[in-house]
Short mmCIF file of C-alpha atoms and ligand atoms in Angstrom, two decimals:
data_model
loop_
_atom_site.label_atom_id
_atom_site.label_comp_id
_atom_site.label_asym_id
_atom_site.label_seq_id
_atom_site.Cartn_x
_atom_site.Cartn_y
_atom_site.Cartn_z
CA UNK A 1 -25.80 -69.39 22.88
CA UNK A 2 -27.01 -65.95 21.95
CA UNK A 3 -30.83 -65.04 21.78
CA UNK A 4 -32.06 -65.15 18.03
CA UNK A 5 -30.06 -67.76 17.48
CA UNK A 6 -32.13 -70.80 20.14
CA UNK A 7 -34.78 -71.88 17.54
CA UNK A 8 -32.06 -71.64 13.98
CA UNK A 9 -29.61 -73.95 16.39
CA UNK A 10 -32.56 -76.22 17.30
CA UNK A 11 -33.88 -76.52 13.96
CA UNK A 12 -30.29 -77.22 12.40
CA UNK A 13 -29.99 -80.10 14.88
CA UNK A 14 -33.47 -82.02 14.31
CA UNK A 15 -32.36 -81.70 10.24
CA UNK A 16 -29.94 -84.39 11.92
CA UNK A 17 -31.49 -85.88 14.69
CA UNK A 18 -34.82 -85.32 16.92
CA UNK A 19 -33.74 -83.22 20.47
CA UNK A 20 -34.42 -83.38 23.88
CA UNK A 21 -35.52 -80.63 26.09
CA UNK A 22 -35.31 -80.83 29.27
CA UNK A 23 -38.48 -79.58 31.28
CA UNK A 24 -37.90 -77.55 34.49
CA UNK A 25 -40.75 -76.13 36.50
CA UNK A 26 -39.81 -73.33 39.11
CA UNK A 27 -42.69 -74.31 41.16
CA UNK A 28 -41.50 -77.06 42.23
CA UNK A 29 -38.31 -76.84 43.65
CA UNK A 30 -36.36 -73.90 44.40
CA UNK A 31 -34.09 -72.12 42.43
CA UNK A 32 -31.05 -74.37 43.78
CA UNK A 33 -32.83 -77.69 42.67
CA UNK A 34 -34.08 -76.41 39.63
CA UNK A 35 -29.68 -75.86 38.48
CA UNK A 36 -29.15 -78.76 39.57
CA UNK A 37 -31.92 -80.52 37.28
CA UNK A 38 -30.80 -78.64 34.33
CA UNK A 39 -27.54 -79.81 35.14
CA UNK A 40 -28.71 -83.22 35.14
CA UNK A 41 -30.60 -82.61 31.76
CA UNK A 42 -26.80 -81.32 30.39
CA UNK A 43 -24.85 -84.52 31.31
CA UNK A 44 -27.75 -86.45 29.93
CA UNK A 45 -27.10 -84.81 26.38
CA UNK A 46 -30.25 -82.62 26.55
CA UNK A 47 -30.34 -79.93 23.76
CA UNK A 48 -32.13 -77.21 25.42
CA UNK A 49 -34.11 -76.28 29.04
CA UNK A 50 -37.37 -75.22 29.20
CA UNK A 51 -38.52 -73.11 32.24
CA UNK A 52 -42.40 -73.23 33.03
CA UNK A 53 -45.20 -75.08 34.37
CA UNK A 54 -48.85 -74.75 34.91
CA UNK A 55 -49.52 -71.92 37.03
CA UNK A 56 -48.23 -68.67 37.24
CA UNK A 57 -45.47 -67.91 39.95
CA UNK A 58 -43.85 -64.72 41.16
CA UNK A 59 -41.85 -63.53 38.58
CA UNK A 60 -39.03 -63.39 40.93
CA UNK A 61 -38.61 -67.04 41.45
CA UNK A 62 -38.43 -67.36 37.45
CA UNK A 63 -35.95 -64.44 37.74
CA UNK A 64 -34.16 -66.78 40.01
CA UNK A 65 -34.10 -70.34 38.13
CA UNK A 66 -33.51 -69.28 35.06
CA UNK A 67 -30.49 -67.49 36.29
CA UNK A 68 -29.67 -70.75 38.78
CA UNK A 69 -29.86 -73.02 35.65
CA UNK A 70 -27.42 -70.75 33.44
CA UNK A 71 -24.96 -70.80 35.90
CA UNK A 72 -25.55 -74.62 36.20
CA UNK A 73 -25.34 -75.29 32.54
CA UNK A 74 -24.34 -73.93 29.25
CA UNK A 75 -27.69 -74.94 27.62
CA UNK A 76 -29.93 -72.04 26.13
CA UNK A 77 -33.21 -71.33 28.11
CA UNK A 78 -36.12 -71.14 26.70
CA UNK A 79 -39.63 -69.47 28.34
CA UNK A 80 -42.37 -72.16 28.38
CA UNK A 81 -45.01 -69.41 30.35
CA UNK A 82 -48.21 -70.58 31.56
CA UNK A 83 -49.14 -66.72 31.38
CA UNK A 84 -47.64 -63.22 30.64
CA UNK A 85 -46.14 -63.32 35.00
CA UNK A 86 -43.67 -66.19 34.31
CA UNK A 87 -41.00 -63.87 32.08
CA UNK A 88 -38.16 -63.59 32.63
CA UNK A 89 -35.27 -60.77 30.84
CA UNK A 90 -32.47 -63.54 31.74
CA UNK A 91 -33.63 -65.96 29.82
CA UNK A 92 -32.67 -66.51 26.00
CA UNK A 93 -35.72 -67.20 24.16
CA UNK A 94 -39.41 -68.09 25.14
CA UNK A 95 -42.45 -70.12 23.44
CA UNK A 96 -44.84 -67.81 22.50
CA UNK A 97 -47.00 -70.27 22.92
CA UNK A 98 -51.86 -70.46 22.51
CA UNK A 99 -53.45 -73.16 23.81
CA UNK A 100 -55.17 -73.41 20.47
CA UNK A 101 -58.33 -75.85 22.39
CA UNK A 102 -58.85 -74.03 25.25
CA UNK A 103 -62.37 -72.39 25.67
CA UNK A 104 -60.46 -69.55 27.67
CA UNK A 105 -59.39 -66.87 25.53
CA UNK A 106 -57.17 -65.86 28.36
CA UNK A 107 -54.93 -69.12 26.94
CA UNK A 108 -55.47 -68.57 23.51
CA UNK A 109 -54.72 -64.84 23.30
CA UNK A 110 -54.98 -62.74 26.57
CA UNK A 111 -52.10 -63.76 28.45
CA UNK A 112 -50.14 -63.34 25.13
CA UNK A 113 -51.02 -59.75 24.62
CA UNK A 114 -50.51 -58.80 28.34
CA UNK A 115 -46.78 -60.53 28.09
CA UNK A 116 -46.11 -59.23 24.19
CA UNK A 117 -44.85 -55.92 25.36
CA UNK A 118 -42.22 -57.13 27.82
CA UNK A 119 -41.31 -59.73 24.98
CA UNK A 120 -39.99 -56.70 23.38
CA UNK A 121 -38.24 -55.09 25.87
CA UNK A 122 -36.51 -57.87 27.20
CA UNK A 123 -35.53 -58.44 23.73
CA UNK A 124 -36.54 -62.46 24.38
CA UNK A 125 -36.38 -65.11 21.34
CA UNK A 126 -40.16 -65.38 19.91
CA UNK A 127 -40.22 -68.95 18.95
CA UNK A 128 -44.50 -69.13 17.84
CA UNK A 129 -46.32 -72.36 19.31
CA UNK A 130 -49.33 -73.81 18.58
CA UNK A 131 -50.04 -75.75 22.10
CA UNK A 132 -52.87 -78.64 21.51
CA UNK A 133 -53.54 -80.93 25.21
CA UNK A 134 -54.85 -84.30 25.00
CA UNK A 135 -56.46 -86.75 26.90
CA UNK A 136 -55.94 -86.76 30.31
CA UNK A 137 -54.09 -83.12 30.38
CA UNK A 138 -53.14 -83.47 33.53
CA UNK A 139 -52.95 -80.02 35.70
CA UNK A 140 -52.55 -77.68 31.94
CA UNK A 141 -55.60 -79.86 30.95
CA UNK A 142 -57.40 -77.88 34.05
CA UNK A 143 -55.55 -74.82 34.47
CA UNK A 144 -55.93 -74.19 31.00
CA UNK A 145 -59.60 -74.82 30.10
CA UNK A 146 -58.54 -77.19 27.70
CA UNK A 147 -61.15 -79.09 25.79
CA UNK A 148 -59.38 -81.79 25.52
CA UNK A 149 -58.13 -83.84 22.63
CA UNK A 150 -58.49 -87.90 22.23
CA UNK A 151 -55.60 -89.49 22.30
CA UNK A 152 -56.68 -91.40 19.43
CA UNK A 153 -58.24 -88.82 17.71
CA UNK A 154 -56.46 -87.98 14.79
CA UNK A 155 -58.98 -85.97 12.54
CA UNK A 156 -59.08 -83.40 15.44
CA UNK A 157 -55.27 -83.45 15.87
CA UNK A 158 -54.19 -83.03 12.87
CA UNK A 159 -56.88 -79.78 11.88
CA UNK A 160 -55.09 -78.15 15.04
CA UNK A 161 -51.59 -78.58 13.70
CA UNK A 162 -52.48 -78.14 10.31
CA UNK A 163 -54.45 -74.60 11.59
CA UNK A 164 -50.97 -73.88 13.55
CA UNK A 165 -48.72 -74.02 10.66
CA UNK A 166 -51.14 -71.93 8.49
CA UNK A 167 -51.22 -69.23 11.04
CA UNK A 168 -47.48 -69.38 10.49
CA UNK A 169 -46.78 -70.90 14.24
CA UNK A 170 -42.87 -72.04 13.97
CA UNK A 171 -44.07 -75.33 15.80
CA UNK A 172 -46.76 -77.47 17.36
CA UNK A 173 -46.70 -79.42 20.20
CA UNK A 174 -48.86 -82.21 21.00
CA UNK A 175 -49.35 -82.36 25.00
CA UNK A 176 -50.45 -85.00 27.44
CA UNK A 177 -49.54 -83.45 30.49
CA UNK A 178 -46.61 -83.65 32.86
CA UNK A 179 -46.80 -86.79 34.81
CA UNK A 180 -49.07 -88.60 31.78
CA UNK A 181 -49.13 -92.07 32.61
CA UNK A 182 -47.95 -92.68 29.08
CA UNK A 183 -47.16 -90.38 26.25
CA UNK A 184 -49.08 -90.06 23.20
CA UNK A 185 -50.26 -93.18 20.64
CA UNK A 186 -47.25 -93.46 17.84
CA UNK A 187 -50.52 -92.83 15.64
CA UNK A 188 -51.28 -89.68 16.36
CA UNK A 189 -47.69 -88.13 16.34
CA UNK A 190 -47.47 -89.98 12.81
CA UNK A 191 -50.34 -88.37 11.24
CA UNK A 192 -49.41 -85.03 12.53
CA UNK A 193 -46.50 -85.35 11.50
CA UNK A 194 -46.92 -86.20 8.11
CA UNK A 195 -49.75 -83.47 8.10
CA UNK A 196 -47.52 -80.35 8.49
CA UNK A 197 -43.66 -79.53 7.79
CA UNK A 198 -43.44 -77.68 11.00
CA UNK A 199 -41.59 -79.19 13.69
CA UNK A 200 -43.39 -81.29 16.02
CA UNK A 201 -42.79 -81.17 19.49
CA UNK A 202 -43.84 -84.01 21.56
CA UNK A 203 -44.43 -84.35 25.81
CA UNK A 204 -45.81 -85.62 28.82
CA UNK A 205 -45.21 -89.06 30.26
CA UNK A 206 -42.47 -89.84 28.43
CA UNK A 207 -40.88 -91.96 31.41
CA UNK A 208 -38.70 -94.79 29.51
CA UNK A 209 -36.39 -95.31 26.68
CA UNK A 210 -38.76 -97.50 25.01
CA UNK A 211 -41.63 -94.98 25.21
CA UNK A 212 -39.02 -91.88 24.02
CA UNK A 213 -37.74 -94.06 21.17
CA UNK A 214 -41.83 -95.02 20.08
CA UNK A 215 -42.57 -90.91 20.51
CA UNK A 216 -39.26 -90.00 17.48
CA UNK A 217 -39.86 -93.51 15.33
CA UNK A 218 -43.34 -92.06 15.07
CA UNK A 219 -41.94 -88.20 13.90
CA UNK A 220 -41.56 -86.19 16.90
CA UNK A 221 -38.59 -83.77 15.99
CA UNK A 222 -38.41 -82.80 19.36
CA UNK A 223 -39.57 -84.65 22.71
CA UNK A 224 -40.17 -82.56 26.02
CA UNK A 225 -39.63 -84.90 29.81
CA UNK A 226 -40.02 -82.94 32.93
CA UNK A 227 -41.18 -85.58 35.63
CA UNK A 228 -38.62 -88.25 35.05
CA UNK A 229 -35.49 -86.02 36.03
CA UNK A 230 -36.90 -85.13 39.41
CA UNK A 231 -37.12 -89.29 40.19
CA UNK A 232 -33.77 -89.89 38.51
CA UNK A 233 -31.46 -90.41 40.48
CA UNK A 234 -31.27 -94.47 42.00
CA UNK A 235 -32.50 -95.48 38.70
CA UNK A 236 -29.57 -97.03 36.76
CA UNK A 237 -29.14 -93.34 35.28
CA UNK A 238 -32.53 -92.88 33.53
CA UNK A 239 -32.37 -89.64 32.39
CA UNK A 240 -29.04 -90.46 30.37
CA UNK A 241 -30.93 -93.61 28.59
CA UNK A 242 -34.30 -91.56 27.68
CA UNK A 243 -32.14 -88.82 25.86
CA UNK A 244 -29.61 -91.02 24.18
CA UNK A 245 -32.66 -93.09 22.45
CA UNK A 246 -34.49 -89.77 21.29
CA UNK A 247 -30.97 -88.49 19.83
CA UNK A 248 -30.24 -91.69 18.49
CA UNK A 249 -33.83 -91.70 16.62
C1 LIG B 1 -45.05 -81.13 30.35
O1 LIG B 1 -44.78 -82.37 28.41
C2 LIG B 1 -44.10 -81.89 29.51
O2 LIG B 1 -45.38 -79.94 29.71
C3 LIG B 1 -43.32 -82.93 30.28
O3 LIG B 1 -44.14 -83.93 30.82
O4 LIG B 1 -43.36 -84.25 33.18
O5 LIG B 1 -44.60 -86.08 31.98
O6 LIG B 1 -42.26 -85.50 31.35
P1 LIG B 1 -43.54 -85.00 31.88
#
């Protein structure tokens, strides 16, 4: 995969099918562990890896997953930065990403500016996010001064995504938080959905076939699972069951 190509590949394959991303965070485990989850996310028929989580780490230890997981997998990598210290120049593309309900402007534009520069001169994929967290938000709810979203609340939803795609964000993604309990009401992705003709990204507790497979039938081009990969294995292949019902719609 060559950068400036990640988000034109991705888009080509939701005009056939919603994707899978597969959610790394190099916090969590180190660099080792973190290839072999992307590896996991491969076998499992995963179209893409993100790299990020909620709070800033060295940018060494990104420096060092992101070049674990491309030797552990062919996938392309793709930034997902809490803040403008988790690039990395070995990575192909990134989400350039506001929190668009955080009262922090440090989410909504700081970070963004501080990391723009070395956007540039890492020559890193752009790929423009509109980032809305719902109810409960989990650790981005917090670390992110987000103000949260209902889950139910559609009216508020849908003016965020529909404010996204008029600032000309490439996507939106509708957030519940790594380690959700569930993911996000089939309502709300629907009217979203059918309120903008950007992709939608979906994530956050999506933890079972069933609840991946309610996430696309309600419009998600694209669903995000982090959490489930690192409990995986013992589990009747889990992983490999999630992704085939997203890609099989
Ligand atoms: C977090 O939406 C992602 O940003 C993934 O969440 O860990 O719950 O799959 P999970």
């Amino acid at each position: 995969m060559k950068r400036g190509e990640v988000w034109r590949t991705l888009t080509a394959t939701i005009g056939r099918r919603p994707a899978h991303l597969g959610l790394v965070d190099p916090d969590k485990q180190g660099p080792e562990r973190a290839g072999e989850l992307a590896g996991a996310f491969f076998r499992a028929g995963s179209d893409g890896i993100m790299i990020g989580g909620s709070t800033g780490v060295d940018p060494r230890i990104t420096d060092a997953t992101v070049l674990q997981i491309r030797k552990s997998c062919p996938l392309p990598t793709i930034l997902f930065p809490a803040g403008a210290a988790c690039l990395s120049r070995h990575a192909h593309a990134l989400f350039f990403m506001s929190l668009l309900n955080s009262r922090d402007r440090r989410f909504l534009i700081e970070e963004q500016r501080r990391g723009a520069p070395y956007v540039k001169r890492f020559r890193l994929e752009p790929i423009s996010m509109g980032y809305i967290v719902f109810e409960p938000g989990m650790r981005v709810g917090e670390v992110g001064h987000a103000e949260l979203v209902g889950r139910d609340d559609i009216r508020l939803a849908v003016e965020y995504a529909i404010a996204a795609e008029l600032f000309g964000m490439a996507c939106v993604y509708l957030e519940s938080g790594s380690g959700a309990p569930e993911p996000l009401p089939a309502g709300t992705v629907r009217a979203v959905k059918r309120s903008v003709g950007i992709p939608v990204i979906v994530g956050g507790g999506v933890t079972s076939p069933e609840s991946a497979r309610a996430v696309v039938r309600a419009g998600a081009d694209i669903v995000v699972t982090g959490t489930v990969a690192e409990f995986n294995q013992g589990r009747g292949d889990l992983l490999s069951r999630i992704v085939a019902a997203v890609r099989k719609g």
